[in-house]
Coordinates of C-alpha atoms and ligand atoms in Angstrom, one line a residue:
X1 CA 12.6 63.1 -7.2
X2 CA 13.3 65.1 -4.0
X3 CA 16.9 66.2 -3.5
X4 CA 18.3 67.6 -0.3
X5 CA 21.1 69.9 -1.4
X6 CA 23.9 71.2 0.8
X7 CA 26.4 74.1 0.0
X8 CA 29.1 75.2 2.4
X9 CA 32.1 76.1 0.1
X10 CA 32.7 79.5 1.5
X11 CA 30.9 81.6 4.1
X12 CA 27.3 80.8 3.5
X13 CA 25.6 77.7 4.9
X14 CA 23.0 76.7 2.3
X15 CA 20.5 73.9 2.4
X16 CA 17.7 73.4 -0.1
X17 CA 15.0 70.9 -1.1
X18 CA 14.6 70.8 -4.9
X19 CA 12.0 68.7 -6.7
X20 CA 12.9 67.2 -10.1
X21 CA 15.8 69.7 -10.6
X22 CA 13.4 72.5 -11.3
X23 CA 11.1 73.4 -8.4
X24 CA 12.6 74.9 -5.2
X25 CA 10.6 73.7 -2.1
X26 CA 13.0 75.5 0.2
X27 CA 16.3 77.3 -0.1
X28 CA 17.7 78.4 3.2
X29 CA 21.0 80.4 3.5
X30 CA 22.6 81.3 6.8
X31 CA 25.0 84.2 6.1
X32 CA 28.2 84.7 8.0
X33 CA 28.7 88.3 7.0
X34 CA 28.6 89.5 10.6
X35 CA 31.4 87.0 11.5
X36 CA 33.7 88.3 8.8
X37 CA 32.8 91.9 8.5
X38 CA 35.4 93.3 10.8
X39 CA 38.2 91.5 8.9
X40 CA 37.0 92.8 5.5
X41 CA 37.0 89.3 4.0
X42 CA 36.3 85.7 4.8
X43 CA 38.5 84.1 7.6
X44 CA 38.6 80.4 6.6
X45 CA 38.9 79.0 10.2
X46 CA 36.0 81.1 11.5
X47 CA 33.9 80.1 8.4
X48 CA 34.3 76.4 9.0
X49 CA 33.5 76.7 12.8
X50 CA 30.4 78.7 12.0
X51 CA 29.3 76.1 9.4
X52 CA 29.5 73.4 12.1
X53 CA 27.2 75.5 14.4
X54 CA 24.6 76.3 11.8
X55 CA 24.4 73.4 9.4
X56 CA 22.0 71.1 11.4
X57 CA 19.6 73.9 12.3
X58 CA 19.6 75.1 8.6
X59 CA 18.9 71.5 7.4
X60 CA 16.0 71.2 9.9
X61 CA 14.6 74.6 8.7
X62 CA 14.9 73.7 5.0
X63 CA 13.2 70.3 5.6
X64 CA 10.4 71.9 7.6
X65 CA 9.8 74.6 5.0
X66 CA 9.6 72.0 2.3
X67 CA 7.2 70.0 4.5
X68 CA 9.3 66.9 4.2
X69 CA 11.7 64.7 6.2
X70 CA 15.0 62.9 5.7
X71 CA 13.0 59.7 5.3
X72 CA 11.1 61.2 2.3
X73 CA 14.0 62.6 0.3
X74 CA 15.3 60.6 -2.6
X75 CA 18.9 61.6 -2.5
X76 CA 21.5 64.1 -1.3
X77 CA 23.7 66.5 -3.4
X78 CA 26.6 68.4 -1.8
X79 CA 29.3 70.7 -3.0
X80 CA 32.7 68.9 -3.0
X81 CA 34.7 71.8 -4.4
X82 CA 36.2 74.2 -5.3
X83 CA 36.2 76.3 -2.2
X84 CA 37.7 76.5 1.3
X85 CA 38.5 72.9 2.3
X86 CA 37.6 73.4 6.0
X87 CA 34.2 74.8 5.0
X88 CA 33.5 72.2 2.3
X89 CA 34.3 69.3 4.7
X90 CA 31.5 70.3 7.0
X91 CA 28.8 70.1 4.3
X92 CA 30.5 67.0 2.8
X93 CA 30.6 65.1 6.1
X94 CA 27.0 65.9 7.0
X95 CA 25.9 64.8 3.5
X96 CA 27.8 61.6 3.8
X97 CA 26.3 61.0 7.3
X98 CA 22.7 61.6 6.2
X99 CA 23.2 59.4 3.2
X100 CA 24.8 56.6 5.1
X101 CA 22.5 56.8 8.1
X102 CA 19.3 56.9 5.9
X103 CA 20.6 54.6 3.2
X104 CA 20.1 57.2 0.5
X105 CA 22.1 57.8 -2.7
X106 CA 24.2 60.9 -2.7
X107 CA 26.5 62.7 -5.0
X108 CA 29.3 65.4 -5.0
X109 CA 28.8 68.4 -7.2
X110 CA 31.1 71.2 -8.2
X111 CA 30.2 74.7 -7.1
X112 CA 30.8 76.0 -10.7
X113 CA 28.3 73.6 -12.2
X114 CA 25.9 74.8 -9.6
X115 CA 26.3 78.4 -10.5
X116 CA 26.0 77.6 -14.2
X117 CA 22.8 75.5 -13.8
X118 CA 21.0 77.9 -11.4
X119 CA 19.0 79.5 -14.3
X120 CA 17.2 76.2 -14.9
X121 CA 15.3 76.8 -11.6
X122 CA 13.5 79.7 -13.2
X123 CA 13.7 79.4 -17.0
X124 CA 12.3 76.5 -18.9
X125 CA 13.5 77.9 -22.2
X126 CA 17.2 77.6 -21.4
X127 CA 18.8 74.9 -23.5
X128 CA 22.4 73.6 -24.1
X129 CA 24.9 74.6 -25.3
X130 CA 25.6 77.9 -23.8
X131 CA 28.4 80.2 -22.9
X132 CA 28.6 80.5 -19.1
X133 CA 30.3 83.3 -17.2
X134 CA 30.7 82.6 -13.5
X135 CA 31.6 85.8 -11.8
X136 CA 31.9 85.8 -8.0
X137 CA 34.2 86.4 -5.0
X138 CA 36.2 83.3 -5.9
X139 CA 35.8 83.0 -9.6
X140 CA 35.8 84.9 -12.9
X141 CA 35.7 82.3 -15.7
X142 CA 34.1 81.6 -19.0
X143 CA 32.9 78.1 -19.9
X144 CA 31.4 76.2 -22.8
X145 CA 28.6 74.3 -21.2
X146 CA 27.3 71.4 -23.2
X147 CA 25.2 69.6 -20.6
X148 CA 24.8 69.3 -16.9
X149 CA 28.4 68.9 -15.6
X150 CA 29.8 69.0 -19.1
X151 CA 31.7 72.2 -18.6
X152 CA 34.8 73.3 -20.5
X153 CA 37.0 76.2 -19.4
X154 CA 37.5 78.9 -22.1
X155 CA 39.2 81.6 -20.0
X156 CA 39.6 82.7 -16.5
X157 CA 41.1 85.5 -14.4
X158 CA 44.9 85.4 -14.1
X159 CA 44.8 87.1 -10.7
X160 CA 41.9 88.5 -8.7
X161 CA 38.2 87.5 -9.1
X162 CA 35.9 90.3 -10.0
X163 CA 34.0 90.0 -6.6
X164 CA 37.3 90.0 -4.8
X165 CA 38.2 93.4 -6.3
X166 CA 34.8 94.8 -5.5
X167 CA 35.4 93.8 -1.9
X168 CA 39.0 95.1 -1.8
X169 CA 38.2 98.5 -3.4
X170 CA 35.4 98.9 -0.9
X171 CA 37.8 98.1 1.9
X172 CA 40.3 100.6 0.7
X173 CA 37.6 103.2 0.6
X174 CA 36.3 102.2 4.0
X175 CA 32.8 101.4 2.6
X176 CA 32.2 98.1 4.5
X177 CA 31.8 94.4 3.6
X178 CA 30.9 92.8 1.3
X179 CA 31.8 95.6 -1.1
X180 CA 29.9 94.4 -4.2
X181 CA 26.4 95.3 -3.1
X182 CA 27.5 98.5 -1.5
X183 CA 29.3 99.8 -4.6
X184 CA 26.4 98.7 -6.7
X185 CA 24.0 100.8 -4.6
X186 CA 26.3 103.8 -4.3
X187 CA 27.1 103.9 -8.0
X188 CA 23.4 104.3 -9.0
X189 CA 23.4 108.2 -9.2
X190 CA 27.1 108.3 -10.4
X191 CA 28.5 109.1 -13.8
X192 CA 30.6 106.1 -14.8
X193 CA 32.7 108.3 -17.2
X194 CA 34.0 110.9 -14.7
X195 CA 37.1 108.8 -14.0
X196 CA 38.3 106.2 -16.5
X197 CA 40.2 103.3 -14.9
X198 CA 42.2 100.9 -17.1
X199 CA 40.9 97.6 -18.5
X200 CA 43.4 94.8 -18.9
X201 CA 43.8 91.9 -21.4
X202 CA 41.3 93.3 -24.0
X203 CA 43.3 91.8 -26.9
X204 CA 41.6 89.2 -29.0
X205 CA 44.3 86.7 -28.3
X206 CA 43.0 85.5 -25.0
X207 CA 39.7 84.9 -23.2
X208 CA 41.4 85.4 -19.8
X209 CA 40.6 88.3 -17.5
X210 CA 42.8 90.4 -15.2
X211 CA 41.6 92.7 -12.4
X212 CA 44.6 93.2 -10.0
X213 CA 45.9 96.2 -12.2
X214 CA 42.5 97.9 -11.8
X215 CA 42.6 97.5 -8.0
X216 CA 46.1 99.0 -8.0
X217 CA 45.1 101.9 -10.2
X218 CA 42.2 102.8 -7.8
X219 CA 44.7 102.7 -4.9
X220 CA 47.2 104.9 -6.9
X221 CA 44.4 107.3 -7.9
X222 CA 43.5 107.7 -4.2
X223 CA 47.1 108.4 -3.3
X224 CA 47.5 111.0 -6.0
X225 CA 44.1 112.6 -5.3
X226 CA 43.2 111.9 -1.6
X227 CA 39.5 111.9 -0.7
X228 CA 38.6 114.7 1.8
X229 CA 35.8 114.5 4.4
X230 CA 32.4 115.3 2.8
X231 CA 33.5 114.7 -0.8
X232 CA 30.5 112.4 -1.4
X233 CA 30.2 113.2 -5.1
X234 CA 33.9 112.4 -5.8
X235 CA 33.5 109.1 -3.9
X236 CA 30.4 108.2 -6.0
X237 CA 32.5 109.2 -9.2
X238 CA 35.3 106.8 -8.1
X239 CA 33.1 103.8 -7.4
X240 CA 31.0 104.3 -10.6
X241 CA 34.2 104.5 -12.7
X242 CA 35.6 101.4 -11.0
X243 CA 32.3 99.5 -11.5
X244 CA 32.2 100.5 -15.1
X245 CA 35.7 99.2 -15.7
X246 CA 34.9 95.8 -14.2
X247 CA 31.6 95.5 -16.1
X248 CA 33.2 96.7 -19.4
X249 CA 36.0 94.1 -19.1
X250 CA 33.5 91.3 -18.3
X251 CA 31.0 92.2 -21.1
X252 CA 33.7 92.8 -23.8
X253 CA 35.4 89.5 -23.1
X254 CA 32.1 87.6 -23.0
X255 CA 31.1 89.2 -26.3
X256 CA 34.5 88.1 -27.8
X257 CA 34.0 84.5 -26.6
X258 CA 30.4 84.4 -28.0
X259 CA 31.6 85.6 -31.4
X260 CA 34.7 83.3 -31.5
X261 CA 32.7 80.2 -30.5
X262 CA 29.5 81.1 -32.2
X263 CA 27.2 80.9 -29.1
X264 CA 23.6 81.8 -29.3
X265 CA 23.0 82.1 -25.6
X266 CA 24.8 83.2 -22.5
X267 CA 24.4 82.5 -18.8
X268 CA 25.8 85.0 -16.3
X269 CA 25.9 83.7 -12.7
X270 CA 27.7 84.1 -9.4
X271 CA 27.4 86.8 -6.8
X272 CA 28.6 89.7 -9.0
X273 CA 25.9 88.7 -11.6
X274 CA 23.4 90.3 -9.2
X275 CA 25.0 93.7 -10.0
X276 CA 22.4 96.0 -11.6
X277 CA 24.8 97.9 -13.9
X278 CA 26.3 94.5 -15.1
X279 CA 22.8 93.1 -15.8
X280 CA 21.8 96.2 -17.8
X281 CA 25.1 96.3 -19.8
X282 CA 24.9 92.6 -20.6
X283 CA 21.3 93.0 -21.8
X284 CA 22.3 95.8 -24.1
X285 CA 25.2 93.8 -25.5
X286 CA 23.1 90.7 -26.0
X287 CA 20.4 92.8 -27.9
X288 CA 23.1 94.2 -30.2
X289 CA 24.7 90.8 -30.8
X290 CA 21.4 89.0 -31.2
X291 CA 22.2 86.7 -28.2
X292 CA 19.9 85.5 -25.5
X293 CA 21.2 86.2 -22.0
X294 CA 20.0 84.4 -18.8
X295 CA 20.6 85.6 -15.3
X296 CA 19.4 83.8 -12.2
X297 CA 17.5 86.2 -9.9
X298 CA 19.8 87.8 -7.3
X299 CA 19.2 85.3 -4.5
X300 CA 20.1 82.4 -6.9
X301 CA 23.2 84.3 -8.2
X302 CA 24.9 84.4 -4.8
X303 CA 25.9 81.1 -3.1
X304 CA 22.9 78.9 -2.4
X305 CA 22.1 75.2 -2.3
X306 CA 19.2 75.1 -4.7
X307 CA 21.7 75.4 -7.6
X308 CA 23.6 72.4 -6.2
X309 CA 20.2 70.5 -6.1
X310 CA 19.8 71.1 -9.9
X311 CA 23.1 69.4 -10.8
X312 CA 22.6 66.7 -8.2
X313 CA 19.2 65.8 -9.5
X314 CA 20.6 65.2 -13.0
X315 CA 23.5 63.1 -11.7
X316 CA 21.4 61.0 -9.4
X317 CA 18.8 60.5 -12.1
X318 CA 21.6 59.0 -14.3
X319 CA 22.6 56.7 -11.5
X320 CA 25.8 58.6 -10.7
X321 CA 26.5 58.5 -7.1
X322 CA 29.6 59.2 -4.9
X323 CA 31.2 56.9 -2.4
X324 CA 32.3 57.8 1.1
X325 CA 35.9 58.2 -0.1
X326 CA 35.1 61.4 -2.0
X327 CA 37.1 64.2 -0.6
X328 CA 36.8 68.0 -0.7
X329 CA 38.8 69.9 -3.3
X330 CA 40.1 73.4 -3.0
X331 CA 40.6 74.0 -6.7
X332 CA 39.4 73.1 -10.2
X333 CA 39.8 71.0 -12.0
X334 CA 38.7 68.4 -9.5
X335 CA 41.1 65.6 -10.2
X336 CA 39.7 63.1 -12.7
X337 CA 40.8 60.2 -10.5
X338 CA 38.4 61.4 -7.8
X339 CA 35.7 60.8 -10.3
X340 CA 37.0 57.5 -11.4
X341 CA 38.3 55.7 -8.4
X342 CA 35.0 55.1 -6.8
X343 CA 34.1 58.6 -5.9
X344 CA 31.6 58.7 -8.7
X345 CA 30.0 55.6 -9.9
X346 CA 29.1 56.1 -13.6
X347 CA 26.5 53.7 -15.0
X348 CA 25.3 56.1 -17.6
X349 CA 27.0 58.1 -20.3
X350 CA 27.3 61.8 -19.5
Ligands
KG4_401 O1 28.8 83.7 -5.5 P1 29.1 84.4 -4.2 O2 28.0 84.5 -3.2 O3 30.3 83.6 -3.5 C1 31.4 83.1 -4.2 O4 31.3 82.0 -4.7 O5 32.4 83.8 -4.2 O6 29.7 85.8 -4.5 C2 30.1 86.7 -3.5 C3 30.7 87.9 -4.2 C4 31.3 89.0 -3.2 O7 32.6 89.3 -3.7 C5 30.3 90.1 -3.3 O8 30.9 91.4 -3.1 C6 29.9 90.0 -4.8 O9 29.7 88.6 -5.0 N1 28.6 90.6 -5.0 C7 28.4 91.7 -5.8 C8 27.0 92.1 -5.7 N2 26.4 91.2 -4.8 C9 27.4 90.3 -4.4 N3 29.3 92.4 -6.6 C10 28.8 93.4 -7.3 N4 27.5 93.8 -7.2 C11 26.6 93.2 -6.5 N5 25.3 93.6 -6.4
ZN402 ZN1 29.8 81.0 -5.6

């Protein structure tokens, strides 16, 4: 089954062609970093306008690379939420139009299920159930994942997402946008223990995260000890200490969740999961805890449509399709009624 997948929930226009939910025939991403760089973050109105300009050329390029056409695809999968509603609506409208025009089945998929299922594109040995950590610019959440789309929230950030604090701290330090990859690169020669920033909510009573205090403590540290021109080593010390604090909080909470819920395997996905220090630290923890850890490769960690194609394939194969009344949703949980009042047609058990 060939699925054309479309992802436009934030600032990347992604289109992929995925075969049988496993094989990526094409996975095109048109990045909007240049549009948003000067603002130090995504400007929703500019994002949706750029999606409108790029989506058709990206679809053409993805079909061409996969050496297929709209007539040959078997179905369409599209992100319907969570995300920026204006951005989501572009992908959703195009998906509906293709499906209606070509008489193909189509289905709405949540962005989170996409991130959690991305490893299936590369690893045949991943099986359910697993503990899923989605850590990106918009999300930092832990899930019990029992099947494709059978995703139960265990804990989430109470304030900022981890990627958001990477971007904000980079902005405060004048390092550029997006901050995550820049801080990752800069921290490589640094000593993460030169400056110890606080970690919040480490008590065993919750599986939630909190990162806004960390961001504030970096700002306060800089006020108390201003950075002078040419103090490169100090700057590297600050970003390494900050990165260590984020990674430590993520790894400890995930370890706690794995122990409490007796998981044997973990999936770590989303943009921040491409962080090299995070990957190393998770691997060490997994070895010590006798857990298996699965990371998608970096280009499948950040937003892309191939991951939406994995979920879409499984839904379409079960006969689950969406109707034209399906709307875009900014937040999770996507209301159940959207799945029951005709948006999804279930003719198979999940
Ligand atoms: O998954 P993603 O592409 O979009 C969202 O769904 O949010 O994640 C983007 C986020 C940005 O905040 C970016 O700074 C962060 O992922 N990111 C990283 C790295 N690469 C991307 N954070 C830390 N280290 C990285 N190497
Ligand atoms: Zn994402």
